[in-house]
Coordinates of N, CA, C and O in Angstrom, one line a residue:
S1 N -45.9 -86.8 -15.7 CA -46.5 -87.9 -15.0 C -46.6 -89.1 -15.8 O -46.6 -89.1 -17.0
Y2 N -46.6 -90.3 -15.2 CA -46.5 -91.6 -15.9 C -47.8 -92.3 -15.5 O -48.1 -92.5 -14.4
N3 N -48.5 -92.9 -16.5 CA -49.6 -93.7 -16.4 C -49.2 -95.1 -16.7 O -49.0 -95.5 -17.8
P4 N -49.0 -96.0 -15.7 CA -48.5 -97.3 -15.9 C -49.5 -98.2 -16.7 O -49.1 -99.2 -17.3
Y5 N -50.8 -97.8 -16.7 CA -51.8 -98.6 -17.4 C -51.7 -98.4 -18.9 O -51.9 -99.3 -19.7
S6 N -51.5 -97.1 -19.3 CA -51.4 -96.8 -20.8 C -50.0 -96.8 -21.3 O -49.7 -96.8 -22.5
G7 N -49.0 -96.6 -20.4 CA -47.6 -96.5 -20.8 C -47.3 -95.0 -21.2 O -46.2 -94.8 -21.7
L8 N -48.2 -94.1 -21.0 CA -48.0 -92.7 -21.5 C -47.3 -91.9 -20.4 O -47.7 -91.9 -19.2
L9 N -46.2 -91.2 -20.8 CA -45.5 -90.3 -20.0 C -45.6 -88.9 -20.5 O -45.3 -88.7 -21.7
T10 N -46.2 -88.0 -19.7 CA -46.3 -86.6 -20.1 C -45.3 -85.8 -19.3 O -45.3 -85.9 -18.1
L11 N -44.4 -85.2 -20.0 CA -43.3 -84.4 -19.3 C -43.7 -83.0 -19.2 O -44.5 -82.5 -20.0
A12 N -43.0 -82.3 -18.3 CA -43.2 -80.8 -18.2 C -42.9 -80.2 -19.6 O -42.0 -80.6 -20.3
G13 N -43.7 -79.3 -20.0 CA -43.6 -78.6 -21.3 C -44.4 -79.3 -22.3 O -44.4 -78.9 -23.5
G14 N -45.1 -80.4 -22.0 CA -46.0 -81.0 -22.9 C -45.5 -82.1 -23.8 O -46.2 -82.7 -24.6
F15 N -44.2 -82.4 -23.7 CA -43.6 -83.5 -24.4 C -44.3 -84.8 -24.0 O -44.6 -85.0 -22.9
M16 N -44.5 -85.7 -25.0 CA -45.2 -87.0 -24.7 C -44.2 -88.1 -25.1 O -43.5 -88.0 -26.1
A17 N -44.2 -89.1 -24.3 CA -43.4 -90.3 -24.6 C -44.3 -91.5 -24.2 O -45.2 -91.4 -23.3
K18 N -44.1 -92.6 -24.9 CA -44.9 -93.8 -24.6 C -44.1 -95.0 -24.6 O -43.2 -95.2 -25.5
S19 N -44.3 -95.9 -23.7 CA -43.6 -97.2 -23.6 C -44.6 -98.3 -23.8 O -45.6 -98.3 -23.1
T20 N -44.4 -99.1 -24.8 CA -45.2 -100.2 -25.1 C -44.3 -101.4 -25.3 O -43.6 -101.5 -26.3
G21 N -44.4 -102.3 -24.4 CA -43.5 -103.5 -24.4 C -42.1 -103.1 -24.5 O -41.6 -102.3 -23.7
P22 N -41.3 -103.6 -25.5 CA -39.9 -103.3 -25.5 C -39.6 -102.0 -26.2 O -38.4 -101.6 -26.4
F23 N -40.6 -101.2 -26.5 CA -40.4 -99.9 -27.3 C -40.7 -98.7 -26.4 O -41.6 -98.7 -25.6
F24 N -39.9 -97.7 -26.6 CA -40.1 -96.4 -25.9 C -40.2 -95.3 -27.0 O -39.3 -95.2 -27.9
M25 N -41.3 -94.7 -27.1 CA -41.6 -93.7 -28.2 C -41.7 -92.3 -27.7 O -42.2 -92.1 -26.7
N26 N -41.1 -91.4 -28.6 CA -41.2 -90.0 -28.3 C -41.7 -89.2 -29.5 O -41.6 -89.6 -30.6
D27 N -42.3 -88.0 -29.2 CA -42.7 -87.1 -30.3 C -41.5 -86.8 -31.1 O -40.4 -86.7 -30.6
N28 N -41.7 -86.5 -32.4 CA -40.5 -86.1 -33.3 C -40.5 -84.7 -33.6 O -39.6 -84.2 -34.4
T29 N -41.4 -83.9 -33.1 CA -41.5 -82.5 -33.3 C -41.7 -81.7 -32.0 O -42.5 -82.0 -31.2
V30 N -40.8 -80.7 -31.8 CA -40.9 -79.8 -30.7 C -41.7 -78.6 -31.1 O -41.4 -77.9 -32.0
T31 N -42.9 -78.4 -30.4 CA -43.8 -77.3 -30.8 C -43.9 -76.2 -29.8 O -44.6 -75.2 -30.1
I32 N -43.2 -76.4 -28.7 CA -43.3 -75.3 -27.7 C -41.8 -75.1 -27.1 O -41.0 -76.0 -27.2
D33 N -41.5 -74.0 -26.6 CA -40.2 -73.7 -26.0 C -40.0 -74.7 -24.8 O -41.0 -75.0 -24.1
Y34 N -38.8 -75.2 -24.7 CA -38.5 -76.1 -23.6 C -37.1 -75.9 -23.1 O -36.2 -75.6 -23.9
T35 N -36.9 -76.0 -21.8 CA -35.6 -75.9 -21.2 C -35.2 -77.1 -20.5 O -36.0 -77.6 -19.7
I36 N -34.1 -77.7 -20.8 CA -33.6 -78.8 -20.0 C -32.8 -78.2 -18.9 O -31.8 -77.5 -19.1
P37 N -33.2 -78.4 -17.7 CA -32.6 -77.7 -16.6 C -31.2 -78.3 -16.2 O -30.8 -79.3 -16.7
A38 N -30.4 -77.4 -15.5 CA -29.1 -77.8 -15.1 C -29.1 -79.1 -14.4 O -30.0 -79.4 -13.6
N39 N -28.0 -79.9 -14.6 CA -27.8 -81.2 -13.9 C -28.8 -82.2 -14.2 O -29.1 -83.1 -13.4
V40 N -29.4 -82.1 -15.5 CA -30.3 -83.1 -16.0 C -29.9 -83.6 -17.3 O -29.4 -82.8 -18.1
N41 N -30.0 -84.8 -17.6 CA -29.7 -85.4 -18.9 C -31.0 -85.8 -19.6 O -31.9 -86.3 -18.9
A42 N -31.1 -85.5 -20.9 CA -32.3 -85.8 -21.7 C -31.8 -86.6 -22.9 O -30.7 -86.4 -23.4
S43 N -32.7 -87.4 -23.4 CA -32.4 -88.1 -24.7 C -33.7 -88.2 -25.5 O -34.8 -88.2 -25.0
S44 N -33.5 -88.1 -26.8 CA -34.6 -88.3 -27.8 C -34.2 -89.2 -28.9 O -33.0 -89.2 -29.2
T45 N -35.1 -89.9 -29.5 CA -34.8 -90.7 -30.7 C -35.2 -89.8 -31.8 O -36.3 -89.4 -31.9
G46 N -34.3 -89.6 -32.8 CA -34.5 -88.7 -33.9 C -34.8 -89.3 -35.2 O -34.9 -90.5 -35.2
P47 N -35.0 -88.5 -36.2 CA -34.7 -87.1 -36.2 C -35.8 -86.3 -35.4 O -36.9 -86.7 -35.3
I48 N -35.3 -85.1 -34.9 CA -36.2 -84.3 -34.2 C -36.3 -82.9 -34.9 O -35.3 -82.4 -35.3
T49 N -37.5 -82.4 -35.1 CA -37.7 -81.2 -35.8 C -38.2 -80.2 -34.7 O -39.0 -80.4 -33.9
I50 N -37.6 -79.0 -34.7 CA -38.0 -77.9 -33.9 C -38.6 -76.8 -34.8 O -38.0 -76.3 -35.7
V51 N -39.9 -76.6 -34.6 CA -40.6 -75.7 -35.5 C -40.1 -74.2 -35.3 O -39.5 -73.9 -34.3
D52 N -40.4 -73.4 -36.3 CA -40.0 -72.0 -36.3 C -40.5 -71.3 -35.1 O -41.6 -71.5 -34.6
A53 N -39.7 -70.4 -34.6 CA -40.0 -69.5 -33.4 C -40.1 -70.3 -32.1 O -40.6 -69.8 -31.1
V54 N -39.6 -71.5 -32.1 CA -39.6 -72.4 -30.9 C -38.1 -72.7 -30.6 O -37.3 -72.9 -31.5
S55 N -37.8 -72.7 -29.3 CA -36.4 -73.1 -29.0 C -36.3 -74.1 -27.9 O -37.2 -74.2 -27.1
V56 N -35.2 -74.9 -27.9 CA -34.9 -75.8 -26.9 C -33.6 -75.3 -26.3 O -32.6 -75.1 -27.0
T57 N -33.6 -75.0 -25.0 CA -32.4 -74.5 -24.3 C -31.9 -75.6 -23.5 O -32.6 -76.2 -22.7
V58 N -30.6 -75.9 -23.6 CA -29.9 -76.9 -22.8 C -29.0 -76.1 -21.8 O -28.0 -75.5 -22.2
S59 N -29.4 -76.1 -20.6 CA -28.7 -75.4 -19.5 C -27.3 -75.9 -19.3 O -26.9 -77.0 -19.7
D60 N -26.5 -75.0 -18.7 CA -25.2 -75.4 -18.3 C -25.3 -76.7 -17.4 O -26.2 -76.9 -16.6
D61 N -24.3 -77.6 -17.6 CA -24.3 -78.9 -16.9 C -25.5 -79.8 -17.2 O -25.8 -80.7 -16.4
A62 N -26.1 -79.6 -18.3 CA -27.2 -80.5 -18.8 C -26.7 -81.0 -20.2 O -25.9 -80.5 -20.8
V63 N -27.3 -82.2 -20.6 CA -27.0 -82.8 -21.8 C -28.3 -83.2 -22.5 O -29.2 -83.7 -21.8
W64 N -28.4 -83.0 -23.8 CA -29.5 -83.5 -24.6 C -28.8 -84.3 -25.7 O -28.1 -83.8 -26.6
V65 N -29.1 -85.6 -25.8 CA -28.6 -86.5 -26.8 C -29.8 -86.9 -27.7 O -30.8 -87.3 -27.2
I66 N -29.5 -86.8 -29.0 CA -30.5 -87.3 -30.0 C -29.9 -88.5 -30.7 O -28.9 -88.3 -31.4
N67 N -30.5 -89.7 -30.5 CA -29.9 -90.9 -31.2 C -30.7 -91.2 -32.4 O -31.8 -91.0 -32.5

């Protein structure tokens, strides 16, 4: 869900992103399992750390780009 007053975007799986003025910010650590569903593109600004025993699954026909 997106709160236009705070600029906070909470995504399924608990990821947080925030937009303030010309900047878009995302967490740099993945702490829970997450699946990027088929036919969806995702991007993160890195580096990104995935903690032990946690996985990120990129489904067929999905893309995850870390810039």
